[in-house]
Tab-separated table of C-alpha atoms and ligand atoms in Angstrom:
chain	number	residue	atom	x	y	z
A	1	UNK	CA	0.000	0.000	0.000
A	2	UNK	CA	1.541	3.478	-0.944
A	3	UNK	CA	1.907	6.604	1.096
A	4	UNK	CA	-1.379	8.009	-0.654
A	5	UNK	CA	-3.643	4.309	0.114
A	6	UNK	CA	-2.189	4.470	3.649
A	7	UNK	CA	-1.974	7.997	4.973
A	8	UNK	CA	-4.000	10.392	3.196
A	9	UNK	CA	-7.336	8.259	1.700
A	10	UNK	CA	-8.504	6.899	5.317
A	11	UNK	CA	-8.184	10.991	5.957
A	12	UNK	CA	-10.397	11.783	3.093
A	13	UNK	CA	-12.600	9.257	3.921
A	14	UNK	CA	-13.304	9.952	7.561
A	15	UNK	CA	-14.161	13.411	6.067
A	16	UNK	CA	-16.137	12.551	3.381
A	17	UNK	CA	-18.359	10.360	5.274
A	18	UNK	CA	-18.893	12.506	8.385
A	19	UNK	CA	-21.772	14.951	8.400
A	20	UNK	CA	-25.046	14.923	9.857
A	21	UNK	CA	-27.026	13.441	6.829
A	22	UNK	CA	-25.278	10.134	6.861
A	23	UNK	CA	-25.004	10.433	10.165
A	24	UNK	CA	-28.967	9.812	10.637
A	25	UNK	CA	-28.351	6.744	8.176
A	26	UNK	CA	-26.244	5.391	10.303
A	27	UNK	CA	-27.918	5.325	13.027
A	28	UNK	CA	-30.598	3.740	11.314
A	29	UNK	CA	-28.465	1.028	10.274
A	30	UNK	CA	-27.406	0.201	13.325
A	31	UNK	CA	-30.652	0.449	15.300
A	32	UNK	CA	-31.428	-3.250	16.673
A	33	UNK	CA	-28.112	-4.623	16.593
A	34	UNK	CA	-27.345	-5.947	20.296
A	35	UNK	CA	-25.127	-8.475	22.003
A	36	UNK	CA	-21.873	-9.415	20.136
A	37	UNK	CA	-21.419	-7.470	17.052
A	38	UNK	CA	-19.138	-7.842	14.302
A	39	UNK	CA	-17.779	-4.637	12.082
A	40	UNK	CA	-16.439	-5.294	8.970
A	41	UNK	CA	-14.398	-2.091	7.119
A	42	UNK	CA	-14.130	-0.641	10.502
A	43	UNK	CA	-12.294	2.562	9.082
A	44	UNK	CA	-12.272	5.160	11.311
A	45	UNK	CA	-14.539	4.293	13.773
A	46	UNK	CA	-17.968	6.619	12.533
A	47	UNK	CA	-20.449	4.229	13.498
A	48	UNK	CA	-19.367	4.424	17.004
A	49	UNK	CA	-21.391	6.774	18.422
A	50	UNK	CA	-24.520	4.878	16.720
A	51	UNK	CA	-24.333	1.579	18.722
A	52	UNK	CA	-27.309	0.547	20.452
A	53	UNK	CA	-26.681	0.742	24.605
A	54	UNK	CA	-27.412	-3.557	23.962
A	55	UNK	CA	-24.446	-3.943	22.183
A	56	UNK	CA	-22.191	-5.740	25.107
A	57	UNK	CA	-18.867	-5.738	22.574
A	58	UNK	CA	-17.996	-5.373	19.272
A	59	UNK	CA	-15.154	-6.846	17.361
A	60	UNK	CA	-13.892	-4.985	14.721
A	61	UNK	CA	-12.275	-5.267	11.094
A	62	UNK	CA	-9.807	-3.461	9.218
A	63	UNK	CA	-6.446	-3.009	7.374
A	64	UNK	CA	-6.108	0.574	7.562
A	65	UNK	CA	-3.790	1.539	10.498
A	66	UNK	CA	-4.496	4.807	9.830
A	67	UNK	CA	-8.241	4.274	10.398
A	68	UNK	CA	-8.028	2.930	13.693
A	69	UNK	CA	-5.532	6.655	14.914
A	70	UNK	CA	-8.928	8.253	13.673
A	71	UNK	CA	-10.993	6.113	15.559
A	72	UNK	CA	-9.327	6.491	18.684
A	73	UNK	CA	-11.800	9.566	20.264
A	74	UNK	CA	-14.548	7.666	19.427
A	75	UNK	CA	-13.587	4.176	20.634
A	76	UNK	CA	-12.760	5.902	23.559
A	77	UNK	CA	-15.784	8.264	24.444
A	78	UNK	CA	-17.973	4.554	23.965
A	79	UNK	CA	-19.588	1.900	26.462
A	80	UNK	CA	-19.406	-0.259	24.432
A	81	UNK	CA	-15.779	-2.297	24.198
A	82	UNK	CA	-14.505	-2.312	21.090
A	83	UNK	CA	-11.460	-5.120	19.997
A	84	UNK	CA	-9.846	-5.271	16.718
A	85	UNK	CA	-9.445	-8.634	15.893
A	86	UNK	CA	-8.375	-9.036	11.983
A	87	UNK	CA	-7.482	-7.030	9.058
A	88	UNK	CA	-9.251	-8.581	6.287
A	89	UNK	CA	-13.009	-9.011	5.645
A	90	UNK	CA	-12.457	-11.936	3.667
A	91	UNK	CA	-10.873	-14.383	6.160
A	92	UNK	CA	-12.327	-13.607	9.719
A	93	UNK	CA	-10.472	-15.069	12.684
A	94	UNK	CA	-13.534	-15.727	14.074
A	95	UNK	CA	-15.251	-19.084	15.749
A	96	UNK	CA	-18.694	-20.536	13.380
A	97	UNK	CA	-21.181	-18.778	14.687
A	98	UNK	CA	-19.576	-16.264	17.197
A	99	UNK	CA	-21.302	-13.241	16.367
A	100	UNK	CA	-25.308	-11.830	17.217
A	101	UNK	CA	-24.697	-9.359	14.563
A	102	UNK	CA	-22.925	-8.332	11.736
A	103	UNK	CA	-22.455	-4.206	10.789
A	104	UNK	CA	-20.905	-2.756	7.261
A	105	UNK	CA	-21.349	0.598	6.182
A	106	UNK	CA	-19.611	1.394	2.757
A	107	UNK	CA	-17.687	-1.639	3.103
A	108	UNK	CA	-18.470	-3.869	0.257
A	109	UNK	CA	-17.807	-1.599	-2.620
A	110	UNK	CA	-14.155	-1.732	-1.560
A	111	UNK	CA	-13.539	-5.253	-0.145
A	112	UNK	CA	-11.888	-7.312	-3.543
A	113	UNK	CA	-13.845	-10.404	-3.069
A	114	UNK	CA	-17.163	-9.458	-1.924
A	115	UNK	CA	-18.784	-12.924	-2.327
A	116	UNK	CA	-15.620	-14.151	0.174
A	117	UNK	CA	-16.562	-11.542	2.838
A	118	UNK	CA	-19.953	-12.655	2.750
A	119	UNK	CA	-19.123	-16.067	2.416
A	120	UNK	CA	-17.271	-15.585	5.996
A	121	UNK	CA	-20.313	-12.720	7.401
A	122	UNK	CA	-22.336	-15.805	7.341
A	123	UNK	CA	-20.263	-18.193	8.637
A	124	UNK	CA	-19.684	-16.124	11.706
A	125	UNK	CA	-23.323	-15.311	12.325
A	126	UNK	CA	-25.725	-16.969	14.782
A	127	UNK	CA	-28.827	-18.418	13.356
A	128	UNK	CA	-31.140	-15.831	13.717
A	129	UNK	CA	-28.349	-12.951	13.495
A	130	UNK	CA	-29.153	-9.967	11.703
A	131	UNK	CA	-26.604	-8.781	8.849
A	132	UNK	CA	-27.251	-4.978	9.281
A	133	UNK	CA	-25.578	-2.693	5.604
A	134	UNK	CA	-25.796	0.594	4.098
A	135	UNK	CA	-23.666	0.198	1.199
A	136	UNK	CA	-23.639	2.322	-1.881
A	137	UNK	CA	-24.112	0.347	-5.512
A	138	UNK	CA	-25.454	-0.362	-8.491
A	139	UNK	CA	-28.142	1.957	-9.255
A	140	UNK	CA	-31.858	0.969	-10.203
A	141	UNK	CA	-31.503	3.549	-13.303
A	142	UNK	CA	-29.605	1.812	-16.496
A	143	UNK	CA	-28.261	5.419	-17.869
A	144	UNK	CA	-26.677	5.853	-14.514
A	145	UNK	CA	-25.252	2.043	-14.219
A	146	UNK	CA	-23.873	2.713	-17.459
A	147	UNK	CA	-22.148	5.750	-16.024
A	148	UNK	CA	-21.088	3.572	-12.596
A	149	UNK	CA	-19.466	0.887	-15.346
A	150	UNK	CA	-17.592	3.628	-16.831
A	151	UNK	CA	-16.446	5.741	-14.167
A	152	UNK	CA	-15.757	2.189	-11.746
A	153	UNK	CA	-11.841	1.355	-13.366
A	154	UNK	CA	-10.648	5.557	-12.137
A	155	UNK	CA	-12.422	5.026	-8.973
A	156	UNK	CA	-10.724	1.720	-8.090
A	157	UNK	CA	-7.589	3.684	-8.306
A	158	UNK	CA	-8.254	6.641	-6.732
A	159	UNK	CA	-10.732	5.126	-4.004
A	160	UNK	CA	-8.652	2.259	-2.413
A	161	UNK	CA	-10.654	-0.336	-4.759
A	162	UNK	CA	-14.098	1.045	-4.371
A	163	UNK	CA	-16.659	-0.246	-7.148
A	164	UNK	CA	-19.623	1.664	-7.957
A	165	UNK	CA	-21.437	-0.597	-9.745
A	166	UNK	CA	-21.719	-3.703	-7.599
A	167	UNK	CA	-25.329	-5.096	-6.875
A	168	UNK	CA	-25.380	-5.416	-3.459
A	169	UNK	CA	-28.631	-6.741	-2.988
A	170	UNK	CA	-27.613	-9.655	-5.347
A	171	UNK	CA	-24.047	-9.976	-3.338
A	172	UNK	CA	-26.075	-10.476	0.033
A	173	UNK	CA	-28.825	-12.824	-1.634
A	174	UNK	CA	-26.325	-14.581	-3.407
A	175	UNK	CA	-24.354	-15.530	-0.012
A	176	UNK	CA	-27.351	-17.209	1.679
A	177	UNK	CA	-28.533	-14.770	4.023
A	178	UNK	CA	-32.075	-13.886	3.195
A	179	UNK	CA	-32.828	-10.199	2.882
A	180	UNK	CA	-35.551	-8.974	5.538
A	181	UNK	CA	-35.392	-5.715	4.888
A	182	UNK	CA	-34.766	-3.492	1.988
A	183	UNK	CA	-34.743	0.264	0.968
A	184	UNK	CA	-32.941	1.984	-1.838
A	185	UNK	CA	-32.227	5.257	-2.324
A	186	UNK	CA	-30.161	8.476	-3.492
A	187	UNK	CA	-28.086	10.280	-1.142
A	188	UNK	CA	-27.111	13.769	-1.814
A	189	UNK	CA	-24.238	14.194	-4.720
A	190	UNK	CA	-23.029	12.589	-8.219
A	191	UNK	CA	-25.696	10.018	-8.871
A	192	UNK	CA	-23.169	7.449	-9.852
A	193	UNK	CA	-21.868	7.897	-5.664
A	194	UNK	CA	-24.741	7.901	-4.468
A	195	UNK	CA	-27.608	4.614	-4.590
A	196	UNK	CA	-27.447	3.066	-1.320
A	197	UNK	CA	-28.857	-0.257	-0.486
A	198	UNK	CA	-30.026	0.063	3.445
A	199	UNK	CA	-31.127	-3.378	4.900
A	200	UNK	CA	-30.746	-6.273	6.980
A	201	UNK	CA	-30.354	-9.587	5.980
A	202	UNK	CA	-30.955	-12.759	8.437
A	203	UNK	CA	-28.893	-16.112	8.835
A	204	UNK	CA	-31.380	-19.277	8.387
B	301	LIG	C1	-15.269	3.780	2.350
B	301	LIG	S1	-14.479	3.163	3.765
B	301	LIG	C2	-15.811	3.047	4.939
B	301	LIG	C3	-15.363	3.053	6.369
B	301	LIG	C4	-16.452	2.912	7.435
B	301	LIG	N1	-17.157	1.660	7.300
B	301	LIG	C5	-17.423	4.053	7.421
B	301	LIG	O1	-18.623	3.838	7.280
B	301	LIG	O2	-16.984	5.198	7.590
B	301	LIG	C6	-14.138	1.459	3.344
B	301	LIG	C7	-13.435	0.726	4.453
B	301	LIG	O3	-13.227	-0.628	4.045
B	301	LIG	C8	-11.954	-1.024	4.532
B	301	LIG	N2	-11.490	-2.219	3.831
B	301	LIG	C9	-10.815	-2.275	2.641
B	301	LIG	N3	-10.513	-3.557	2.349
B	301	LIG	C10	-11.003	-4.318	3.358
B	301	LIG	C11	-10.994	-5.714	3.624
B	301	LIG	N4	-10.421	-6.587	2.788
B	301	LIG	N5	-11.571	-6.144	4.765
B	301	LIG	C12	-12.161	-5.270	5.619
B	301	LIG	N6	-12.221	-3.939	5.412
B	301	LIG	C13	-11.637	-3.463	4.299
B	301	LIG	C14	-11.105	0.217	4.310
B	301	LIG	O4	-9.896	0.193	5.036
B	301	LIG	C15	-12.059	1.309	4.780
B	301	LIG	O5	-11.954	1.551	6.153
């Protein structure tokens, strides 16, 4: 990872997805999650404040160092206990079945092998566990899609890896967790940025 991955994108990105807007989604996300919880793409530590007071401990997920400097305020001013146990999304040291709940939040757009990480989301989950996401995707609208394929090659390079034009509804159905909730949406900015898929998905 060069100086630019490591030191100055986890910056950008704490900035860029601060503010109160997303801030509201979040806490929507996470509303319901309790117990053990699992965050995947930890990054710098924004959901934080947004954890339910149920939440007894959350394990957490990440390979940016720089993330985890950024999320030391937060970790801090929390309840809730929060250990980071592995870098990578798509191997999870984690026990079959070790975790109530599973968290992303602009996650899977950037993890290489998305099916892998969600492969390994529901291996970890309980039966019964909730797989809580806010991702951003594909969009619904084929003109912009067509604009998500194009632009998706110059964001992978300047974005740590992030696609634009996954389907993450597909990606979660296709992993064996059945979707129980589902909205999608446009934030505010570039459309091709901006379709989120908000939801939770259950373990069988
Ligand atoms: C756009 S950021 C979102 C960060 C955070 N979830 C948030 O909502 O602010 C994407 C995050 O995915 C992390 N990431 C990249 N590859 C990963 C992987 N293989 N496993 C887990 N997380 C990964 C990045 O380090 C980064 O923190």
């Amino acid at each position: 990872m060069g100086f630019y991955e490591a030191q100055i994108l986890p910056r950008v990105v704490d900035r860029a997805l601060g503010g109160s807007e997303l801030g509201r989604l979040r806490a929507r996300v996470a509303a319901g999650l309790d117990g053990e919880v699992l965050e995947v793409g930890f990054g710098s530590g924004r959901n934080v404040p947004y954890y339910p007071a149920a939440v007894t401990r959350v394990r957490a997920v990440d390979p940016a160092e720089v993330g985890r400097k950024l999320a030391a305020q937060r970790v801090a001013a929390t309840p809730v206990p929060v250990e980071y146990v592995g870098l990578d999304g798509q191997t999870l040291p984690l026990a079959d079945e070790s975790v109530d709940h599973v968290l992303t939040t602009w996650t899977l757009c950037t993890i290489p092998d998305a099916d892998a990480a969600l492969a390994e989301i529901r291996r970890v989950l309980r039966p019964g566990g909730g797989f809580h996401f806010l991702e951003h995707g594909r969009s619904n609208q084929p003109t912009v899609a067509r604009w998500q394929d194009r632009v998706t090659p110059v964001q992978r390079r300047i974005a740590g890896g992030c696609h634009l034009n996954r389907r993450i509804d597909a990606l979660v159905a296709g992993s064996g967790l059945e979707i129980a909730q589902l909205a999608t949406y446009y934030v505010k900015g570039p459309k091709v940025m901006t379709y989120m898929y908000e939801g939770v998905a259950t373990k069988p």
